[in-house]
mmCIF file of C-alpha atoms and ligand atoms in Angstrom:
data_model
loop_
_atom_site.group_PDB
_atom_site.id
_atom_site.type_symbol
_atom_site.label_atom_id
_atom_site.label_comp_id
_atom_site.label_asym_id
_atom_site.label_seq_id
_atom_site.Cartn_x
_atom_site.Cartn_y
_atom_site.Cartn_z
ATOM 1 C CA UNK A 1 0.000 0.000 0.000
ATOM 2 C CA UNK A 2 2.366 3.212 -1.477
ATOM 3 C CA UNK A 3 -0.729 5.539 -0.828
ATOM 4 C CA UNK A 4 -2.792 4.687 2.552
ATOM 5 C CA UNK A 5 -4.714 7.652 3.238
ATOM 6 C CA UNK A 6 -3.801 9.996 0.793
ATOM 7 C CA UNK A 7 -5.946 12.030 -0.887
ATOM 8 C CA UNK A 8 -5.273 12.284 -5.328
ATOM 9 C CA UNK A 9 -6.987 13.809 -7.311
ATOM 10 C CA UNK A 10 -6.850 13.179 -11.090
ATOM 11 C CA UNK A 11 -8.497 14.870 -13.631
ATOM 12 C CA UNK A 12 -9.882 13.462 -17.043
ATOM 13 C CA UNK A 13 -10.004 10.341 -14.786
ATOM 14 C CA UNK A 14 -13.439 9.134 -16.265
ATOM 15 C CA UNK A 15 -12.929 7.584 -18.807
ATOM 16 C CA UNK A 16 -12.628 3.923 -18.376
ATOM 17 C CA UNK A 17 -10.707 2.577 -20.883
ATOM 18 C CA UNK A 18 -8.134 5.735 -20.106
ATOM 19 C CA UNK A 19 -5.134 6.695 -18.431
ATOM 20 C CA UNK A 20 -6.588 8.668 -15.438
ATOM 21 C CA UNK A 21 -9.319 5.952 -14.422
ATOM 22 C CA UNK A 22 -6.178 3.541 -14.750
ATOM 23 C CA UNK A 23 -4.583 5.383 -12.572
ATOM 24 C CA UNK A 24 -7.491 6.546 -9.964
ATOM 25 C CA UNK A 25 -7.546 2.690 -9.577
ATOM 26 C CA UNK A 26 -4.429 1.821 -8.639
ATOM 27 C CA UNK A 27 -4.441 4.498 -6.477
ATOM 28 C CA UNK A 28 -7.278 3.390 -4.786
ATOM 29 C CA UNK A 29 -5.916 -0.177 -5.107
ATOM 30 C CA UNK A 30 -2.823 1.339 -3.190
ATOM 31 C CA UNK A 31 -5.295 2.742 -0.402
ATOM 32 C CA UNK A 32 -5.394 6.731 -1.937
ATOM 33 C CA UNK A 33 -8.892 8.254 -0.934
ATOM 34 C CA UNK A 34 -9.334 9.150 -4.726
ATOM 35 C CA UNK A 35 -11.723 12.417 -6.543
ATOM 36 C CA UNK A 36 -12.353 11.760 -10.088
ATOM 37 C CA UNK A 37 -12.731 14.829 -11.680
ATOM 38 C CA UNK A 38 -13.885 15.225 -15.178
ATOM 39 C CA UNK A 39 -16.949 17.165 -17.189
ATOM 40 C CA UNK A 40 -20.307 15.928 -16.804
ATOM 41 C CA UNK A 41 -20.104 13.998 -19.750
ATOM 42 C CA UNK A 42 -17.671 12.282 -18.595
ATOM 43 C CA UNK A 43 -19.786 10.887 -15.356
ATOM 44 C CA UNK A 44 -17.268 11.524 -12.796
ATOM 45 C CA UNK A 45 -19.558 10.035 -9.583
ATOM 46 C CA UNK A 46 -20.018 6.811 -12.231
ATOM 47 C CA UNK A 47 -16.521 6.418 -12.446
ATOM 48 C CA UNK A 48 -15.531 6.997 -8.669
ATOM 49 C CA UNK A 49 -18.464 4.197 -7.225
ATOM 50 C CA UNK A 50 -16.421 1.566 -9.650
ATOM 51 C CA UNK A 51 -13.496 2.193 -7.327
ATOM 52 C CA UNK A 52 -15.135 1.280 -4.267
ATOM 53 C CA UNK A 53 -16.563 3.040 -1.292
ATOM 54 C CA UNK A 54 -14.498 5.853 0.069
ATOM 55 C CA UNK A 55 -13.930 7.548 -3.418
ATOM 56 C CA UNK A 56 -15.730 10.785 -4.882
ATOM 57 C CA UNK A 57 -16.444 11.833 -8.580
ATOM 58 C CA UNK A 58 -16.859 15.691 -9.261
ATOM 59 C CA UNK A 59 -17.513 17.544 -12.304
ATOM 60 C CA UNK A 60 -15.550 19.875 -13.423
ATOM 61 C CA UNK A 61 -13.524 21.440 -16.304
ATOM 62 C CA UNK A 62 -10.492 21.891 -15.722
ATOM 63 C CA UNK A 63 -10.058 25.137 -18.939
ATOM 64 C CA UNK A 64 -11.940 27.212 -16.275
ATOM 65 C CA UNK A 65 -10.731 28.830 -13.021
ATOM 66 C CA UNK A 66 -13.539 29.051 -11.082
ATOM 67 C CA UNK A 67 -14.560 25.199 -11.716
ATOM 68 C CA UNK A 68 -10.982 24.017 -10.727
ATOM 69 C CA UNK A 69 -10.947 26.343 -7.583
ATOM 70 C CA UNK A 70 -14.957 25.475 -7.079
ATOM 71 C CA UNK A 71 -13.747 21.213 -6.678
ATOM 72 C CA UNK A 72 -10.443 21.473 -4.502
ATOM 73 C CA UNK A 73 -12.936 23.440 -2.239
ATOM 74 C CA UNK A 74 -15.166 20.196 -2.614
ATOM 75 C CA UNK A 75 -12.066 17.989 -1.933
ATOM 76 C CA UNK A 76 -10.481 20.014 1.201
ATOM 77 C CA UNK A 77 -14.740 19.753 2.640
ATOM 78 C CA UNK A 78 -14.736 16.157 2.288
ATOM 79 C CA UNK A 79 -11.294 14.883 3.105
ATOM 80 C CA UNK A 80 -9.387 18.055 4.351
ATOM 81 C CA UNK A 81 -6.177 17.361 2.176
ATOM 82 C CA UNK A 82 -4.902 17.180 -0.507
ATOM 83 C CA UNK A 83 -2.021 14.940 -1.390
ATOM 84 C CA UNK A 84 -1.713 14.039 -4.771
ATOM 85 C CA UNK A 85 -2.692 15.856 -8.181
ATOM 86 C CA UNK A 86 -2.128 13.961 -11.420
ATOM 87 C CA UNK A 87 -2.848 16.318 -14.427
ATOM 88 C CA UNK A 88 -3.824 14.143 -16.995
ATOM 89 C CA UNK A 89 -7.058 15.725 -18.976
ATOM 90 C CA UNK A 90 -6.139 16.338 -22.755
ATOM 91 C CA UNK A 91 -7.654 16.598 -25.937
ATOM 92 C CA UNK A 92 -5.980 15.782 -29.112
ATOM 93 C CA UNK A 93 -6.845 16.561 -32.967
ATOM 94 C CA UNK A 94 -5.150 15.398 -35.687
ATOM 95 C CA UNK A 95 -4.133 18.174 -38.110
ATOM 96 C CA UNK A 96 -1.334 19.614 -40.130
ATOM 97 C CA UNK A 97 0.129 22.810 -39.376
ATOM 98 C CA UNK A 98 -1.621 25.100 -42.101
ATOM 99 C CA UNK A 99 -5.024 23.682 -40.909
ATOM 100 C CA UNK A 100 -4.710 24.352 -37.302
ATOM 101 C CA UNK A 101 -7.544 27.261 -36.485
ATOM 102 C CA UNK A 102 -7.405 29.602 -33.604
ATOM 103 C CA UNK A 103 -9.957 27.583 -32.261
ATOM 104 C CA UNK A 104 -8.146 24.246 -32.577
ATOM 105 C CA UNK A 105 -5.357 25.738 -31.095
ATOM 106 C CA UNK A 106 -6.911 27.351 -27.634
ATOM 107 C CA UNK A 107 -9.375 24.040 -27.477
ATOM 108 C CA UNK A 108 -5.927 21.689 -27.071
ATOM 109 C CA UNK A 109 -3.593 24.026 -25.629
ATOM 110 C CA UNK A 110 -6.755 25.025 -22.682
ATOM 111 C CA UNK A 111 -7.417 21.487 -21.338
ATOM 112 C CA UNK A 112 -3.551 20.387 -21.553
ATOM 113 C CA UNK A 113 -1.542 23.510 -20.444
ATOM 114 C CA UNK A 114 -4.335 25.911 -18.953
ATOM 115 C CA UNK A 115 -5.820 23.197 -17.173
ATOM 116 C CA UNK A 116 -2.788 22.078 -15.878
ATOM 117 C CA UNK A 117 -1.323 25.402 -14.588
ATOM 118 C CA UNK A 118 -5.303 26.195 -13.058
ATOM 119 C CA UNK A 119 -5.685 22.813 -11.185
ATOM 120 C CA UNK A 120 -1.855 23.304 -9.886
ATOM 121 C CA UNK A 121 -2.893 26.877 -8.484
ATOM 122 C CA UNK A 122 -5.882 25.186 -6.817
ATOM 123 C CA UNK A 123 -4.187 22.751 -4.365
ATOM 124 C CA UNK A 124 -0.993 24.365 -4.169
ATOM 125 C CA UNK A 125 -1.699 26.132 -1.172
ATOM 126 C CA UNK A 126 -3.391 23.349 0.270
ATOM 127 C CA UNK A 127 -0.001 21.397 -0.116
ATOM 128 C CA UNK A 128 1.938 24.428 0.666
ATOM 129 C CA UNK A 129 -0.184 24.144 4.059
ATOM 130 C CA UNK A 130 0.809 20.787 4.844
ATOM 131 C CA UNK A 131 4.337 21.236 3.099
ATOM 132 C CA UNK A 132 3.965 18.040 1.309
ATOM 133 C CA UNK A 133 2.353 17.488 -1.964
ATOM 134 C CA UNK A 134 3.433 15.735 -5.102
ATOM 135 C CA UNK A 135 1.775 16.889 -8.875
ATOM 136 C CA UNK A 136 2.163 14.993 -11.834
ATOM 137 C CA UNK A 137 2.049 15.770 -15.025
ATOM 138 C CA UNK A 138 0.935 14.254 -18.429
ATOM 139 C CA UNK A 139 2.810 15.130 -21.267
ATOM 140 C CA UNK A 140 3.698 13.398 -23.978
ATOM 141 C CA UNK A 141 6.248 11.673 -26.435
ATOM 142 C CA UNK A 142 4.757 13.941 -28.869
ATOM 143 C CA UNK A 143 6.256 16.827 -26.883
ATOM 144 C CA UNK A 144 9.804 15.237 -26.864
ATOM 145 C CA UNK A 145 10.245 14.167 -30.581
ATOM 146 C CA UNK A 146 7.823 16.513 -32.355
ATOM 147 C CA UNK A 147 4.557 14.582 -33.052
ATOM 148 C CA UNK A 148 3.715 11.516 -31.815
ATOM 149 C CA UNK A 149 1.523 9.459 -33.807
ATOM 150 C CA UNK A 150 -1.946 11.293 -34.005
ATOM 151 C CA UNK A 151 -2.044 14.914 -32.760
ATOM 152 C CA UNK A 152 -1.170 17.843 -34.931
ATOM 153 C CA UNK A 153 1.736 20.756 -34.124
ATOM 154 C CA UNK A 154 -0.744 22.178 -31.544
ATOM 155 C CA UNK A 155 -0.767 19.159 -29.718
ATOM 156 C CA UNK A 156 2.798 19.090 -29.338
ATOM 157 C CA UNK A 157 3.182 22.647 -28.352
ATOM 158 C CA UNK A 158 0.649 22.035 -25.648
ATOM 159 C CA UNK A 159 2.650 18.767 -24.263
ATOM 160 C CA UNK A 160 5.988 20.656 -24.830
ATOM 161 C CA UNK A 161 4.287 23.537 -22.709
ATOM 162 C CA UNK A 162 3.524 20.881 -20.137
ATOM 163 C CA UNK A 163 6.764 20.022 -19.421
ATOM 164 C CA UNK A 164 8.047 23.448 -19.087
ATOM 165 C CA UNK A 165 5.422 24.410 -16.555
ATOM 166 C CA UNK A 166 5.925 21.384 -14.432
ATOM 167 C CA UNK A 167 9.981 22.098 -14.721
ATOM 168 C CA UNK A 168 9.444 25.586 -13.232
ATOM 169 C CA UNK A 169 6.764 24.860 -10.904
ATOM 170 C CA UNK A 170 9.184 22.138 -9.200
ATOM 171 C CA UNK A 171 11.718 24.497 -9.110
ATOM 172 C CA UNK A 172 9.526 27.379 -7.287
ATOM 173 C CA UNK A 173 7.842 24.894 -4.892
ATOM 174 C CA UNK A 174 10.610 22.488 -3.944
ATOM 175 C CA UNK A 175 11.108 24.824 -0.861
ATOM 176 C CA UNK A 176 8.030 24.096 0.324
ATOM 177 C CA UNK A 177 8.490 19.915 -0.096
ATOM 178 C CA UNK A 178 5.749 19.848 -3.250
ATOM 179 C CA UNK A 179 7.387 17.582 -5.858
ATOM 180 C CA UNK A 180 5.945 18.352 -9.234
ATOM 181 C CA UNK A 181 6.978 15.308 -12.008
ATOM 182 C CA UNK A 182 5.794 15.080 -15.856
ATOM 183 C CA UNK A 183 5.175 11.755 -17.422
ATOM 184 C CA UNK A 184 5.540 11.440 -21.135
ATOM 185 C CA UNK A 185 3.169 8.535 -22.533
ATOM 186 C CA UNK A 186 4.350 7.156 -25.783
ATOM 187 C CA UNK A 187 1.207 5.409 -28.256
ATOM 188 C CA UNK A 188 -0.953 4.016 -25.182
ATOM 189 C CA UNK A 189 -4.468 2.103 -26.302
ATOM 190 C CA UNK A 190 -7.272 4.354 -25.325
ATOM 191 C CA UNK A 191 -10.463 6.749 -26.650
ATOM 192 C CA UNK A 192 -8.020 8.748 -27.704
ATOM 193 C CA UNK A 193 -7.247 7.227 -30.737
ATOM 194 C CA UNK A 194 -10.212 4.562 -30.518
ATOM 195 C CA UNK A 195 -11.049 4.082 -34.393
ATOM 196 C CA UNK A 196 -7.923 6.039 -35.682
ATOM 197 C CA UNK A 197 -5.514 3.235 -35.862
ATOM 198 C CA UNK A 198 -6.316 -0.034 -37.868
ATOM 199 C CA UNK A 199 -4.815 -2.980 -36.692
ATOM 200 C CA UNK A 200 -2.405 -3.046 -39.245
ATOM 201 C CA UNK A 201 -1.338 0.175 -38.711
ATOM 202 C CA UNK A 202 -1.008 -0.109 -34.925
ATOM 203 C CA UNK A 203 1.555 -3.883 -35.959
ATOM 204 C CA UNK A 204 3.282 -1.889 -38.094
ATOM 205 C CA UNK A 205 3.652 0.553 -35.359
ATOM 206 C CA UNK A 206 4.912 -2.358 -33.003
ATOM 207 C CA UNK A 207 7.353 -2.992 -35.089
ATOM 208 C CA UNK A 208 9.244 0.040 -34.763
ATOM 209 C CA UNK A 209 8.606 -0.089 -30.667
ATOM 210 C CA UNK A 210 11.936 -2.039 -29.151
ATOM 211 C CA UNK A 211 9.607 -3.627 -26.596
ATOM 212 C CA UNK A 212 7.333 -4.230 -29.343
ATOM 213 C CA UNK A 213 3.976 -3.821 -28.250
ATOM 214 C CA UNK A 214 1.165 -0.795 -27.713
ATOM 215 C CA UNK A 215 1.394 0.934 -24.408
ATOM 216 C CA UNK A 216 -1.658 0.195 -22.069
ATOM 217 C CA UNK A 217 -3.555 2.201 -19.599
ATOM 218 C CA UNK A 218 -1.521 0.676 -17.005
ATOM 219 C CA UNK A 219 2.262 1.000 -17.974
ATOM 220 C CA UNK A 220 1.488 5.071 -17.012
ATOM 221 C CA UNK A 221 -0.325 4.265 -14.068
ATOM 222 C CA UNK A 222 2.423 2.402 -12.441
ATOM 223 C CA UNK A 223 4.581 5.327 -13.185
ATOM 224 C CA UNK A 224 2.138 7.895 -12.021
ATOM 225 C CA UNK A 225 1.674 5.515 -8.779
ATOM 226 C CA UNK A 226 5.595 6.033 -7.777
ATOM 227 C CA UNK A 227 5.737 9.809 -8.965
ATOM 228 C CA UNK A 228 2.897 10.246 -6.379
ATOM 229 C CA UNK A 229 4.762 8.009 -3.593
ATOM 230 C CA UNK A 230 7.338 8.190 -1.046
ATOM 231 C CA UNK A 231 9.277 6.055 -3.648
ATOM 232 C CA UNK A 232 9.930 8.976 -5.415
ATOM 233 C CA UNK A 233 10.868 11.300 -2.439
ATOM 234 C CA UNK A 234 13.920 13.534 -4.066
ATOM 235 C CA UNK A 235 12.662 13.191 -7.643
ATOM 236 C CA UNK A 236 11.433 16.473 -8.408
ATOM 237 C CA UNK A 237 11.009 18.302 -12.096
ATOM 238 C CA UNK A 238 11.699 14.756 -13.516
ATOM 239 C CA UNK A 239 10.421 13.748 -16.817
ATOM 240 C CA UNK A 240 9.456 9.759 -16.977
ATOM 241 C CA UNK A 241 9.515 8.144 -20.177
ATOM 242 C CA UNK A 242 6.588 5.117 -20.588
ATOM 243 C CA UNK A 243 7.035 4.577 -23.981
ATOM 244 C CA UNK A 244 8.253 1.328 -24.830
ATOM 245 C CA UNK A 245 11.517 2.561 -25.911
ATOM 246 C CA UNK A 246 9.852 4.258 -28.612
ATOM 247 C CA UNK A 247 12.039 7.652 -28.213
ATOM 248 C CA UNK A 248 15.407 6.729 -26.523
ATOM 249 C CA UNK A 249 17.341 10.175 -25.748
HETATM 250 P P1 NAD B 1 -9.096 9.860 -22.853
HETATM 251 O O1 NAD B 1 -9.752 10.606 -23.951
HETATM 252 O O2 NAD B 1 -9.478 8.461 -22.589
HETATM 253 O O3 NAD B 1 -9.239 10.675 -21.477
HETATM 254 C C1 NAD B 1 -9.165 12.065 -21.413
HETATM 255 C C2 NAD B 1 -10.105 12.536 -20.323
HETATM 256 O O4 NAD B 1 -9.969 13.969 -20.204
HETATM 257 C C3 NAD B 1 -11.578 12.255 -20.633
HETATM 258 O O5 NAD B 1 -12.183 11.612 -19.527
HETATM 259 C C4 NAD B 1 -12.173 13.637 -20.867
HETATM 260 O O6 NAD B 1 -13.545 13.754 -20.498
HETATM 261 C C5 NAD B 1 -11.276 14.493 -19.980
HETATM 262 N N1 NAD B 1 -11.333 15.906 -20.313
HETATM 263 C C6 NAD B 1 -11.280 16.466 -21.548
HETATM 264 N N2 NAD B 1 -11.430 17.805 -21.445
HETATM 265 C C7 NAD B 1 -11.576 18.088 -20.129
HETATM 266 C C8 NAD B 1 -11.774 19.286 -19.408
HETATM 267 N N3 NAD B 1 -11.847 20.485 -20.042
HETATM 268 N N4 NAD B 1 -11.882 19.225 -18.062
HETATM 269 C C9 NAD B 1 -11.822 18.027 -17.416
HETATM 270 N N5 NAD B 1 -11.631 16.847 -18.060
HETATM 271 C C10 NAD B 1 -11.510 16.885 -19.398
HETATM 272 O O7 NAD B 1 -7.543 9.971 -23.180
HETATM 273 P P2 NAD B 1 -6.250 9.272 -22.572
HETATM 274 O O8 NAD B 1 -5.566 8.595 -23.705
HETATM 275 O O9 NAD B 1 -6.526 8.515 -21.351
HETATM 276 O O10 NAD B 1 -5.382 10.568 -22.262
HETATM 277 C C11 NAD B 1 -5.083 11.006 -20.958
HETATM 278 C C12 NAD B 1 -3.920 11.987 -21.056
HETATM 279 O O11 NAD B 1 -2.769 11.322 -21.571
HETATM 280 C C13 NAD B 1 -4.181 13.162 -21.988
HETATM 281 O O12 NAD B 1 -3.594 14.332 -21.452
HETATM 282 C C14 NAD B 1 -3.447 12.752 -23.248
HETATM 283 O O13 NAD B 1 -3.079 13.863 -24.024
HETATM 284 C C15 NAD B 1 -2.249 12.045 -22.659
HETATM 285 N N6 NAD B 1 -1.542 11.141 -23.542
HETATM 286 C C16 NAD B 1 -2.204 10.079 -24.080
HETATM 287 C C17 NAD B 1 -1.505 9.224 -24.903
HETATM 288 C C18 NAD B 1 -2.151 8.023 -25.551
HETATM 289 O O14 NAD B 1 -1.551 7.438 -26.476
HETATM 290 N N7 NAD B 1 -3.339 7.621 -25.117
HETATM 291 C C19 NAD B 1 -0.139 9.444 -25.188
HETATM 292 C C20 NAD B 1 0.492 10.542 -24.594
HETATM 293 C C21 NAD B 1 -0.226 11.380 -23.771
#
């Protein structure tokens, strides 16, 4: 049990077949008190009452100040902490440069980088209260080698932005024992690219992976499990590779 009695909160952690929920249950799994927090859509309570008793969903989005201050407000009523914050809503489109609109552009770069740098501000001085916290960060491989496999320029610029937020914010709040950690997901099966990718696309793909396979759902939640842990006590403004060896650098 890495987590007994913490309180993480993940956002985007709805959807089932995704990284987040992956992750919300291995947290709980690993005895984390867990919020789910996604849009309404998404069915945040749903989610949370598949992980047991003891776990909350709320809705919220994280492109908007107010909601993400409006839910750690929720969190610190019902469990009076907060421990862990895994950043992991995203959007993705698949375009080429010339095609990217401004409204393409502030739709991706809002949930990934906005929302990230909004939820931080929310818990940050709840963790800054307790001088303990530990934030982590979903990038992606897409950041690191300039596209992955399915999101346009934007996409990258957004994941690239991750990483240089959570680099400064671990800088700025190491003084105060808040660890902040980015994770950068290589091809990993989800809705994200549900019906994008035919099979033989996704072997061919393989193929060019050196431990020759897909990522799944749960290769980044046992990463986001030790970024969030004592395990990972003097890691701070790390960036952890799950991709199969996909980009070695
Ligand atoms: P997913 O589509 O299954 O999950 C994304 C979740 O984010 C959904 O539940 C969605 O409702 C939620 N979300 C979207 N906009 C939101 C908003 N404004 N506020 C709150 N929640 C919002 O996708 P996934 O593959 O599990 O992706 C999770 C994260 O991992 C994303 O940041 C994605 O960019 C990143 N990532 C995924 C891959 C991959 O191959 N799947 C690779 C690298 C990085």
């Amino acid at each position: 049990m890495l987590l007994n009695d913490k309180v993480a909160v993940i956002t985007g952690g709805a959807s089932l077949n995704g990284l987040g929920f992956a992750t919300a249950r291995l947290m709980a799994e690993h005895g984390a008190r867990v919020v789910v927090l996604d849009l309404a859509g998404a069915e945040p309570a749903a989610a949370a009452a598949k992980l047991g008793v003891g776990h909350i969903g709320l809705v919220a989005d994280v492109t908007d100040k107010a909601s993400c201050e409006a839910a750690v407000a929720a969190v610190i009523e019902s469990f009076g902490r907060v421990d862990v914050l895994v950043n992991n809503a995203g959007i993705t489109q698949p375009r080429k440069t010339v095609d990217i609109t401004g409204g393409d552009y502030d739709a991706v770069l809002d949930v990934s980088l906005r929302g990230t740098l909004y939820m931080s501000q929310a818990v940050i001085p709840a963790m800054q209260r307790r001088r303990s916290g530990s934030i982590v960060c979903i990038s992606s491989v897409s950041a690191q080698r300039g596209g992955g496999i399915l999101g346009g320029p934007h996409y990258s610029a957004a994941k690239a932005g991750v990483l240089g937020l959570a680099r400064a914010m671990a800088r700025e709040l190491g003084a105060d024992s808040i660890r902040v950690n980015c994770i950068t997901p290589g091809l990993i099966e989800t809705d994200i690219s549900k019906g994008k990718l035919t099979d033989e696309r996704k072997a061919e793909i393989a193929q060019t992976i050196p431990l020759a396979r897909l990522g799944e759902a749960r290769d980044v939640a046992g990463a986001c499990l030790y970024l969030a842990s004592d395990l990972s006590t003097y890691c701070t403004g790390i960036t952890l590779d799950v991709n199969g060896g996909m980009l070695i650098h």
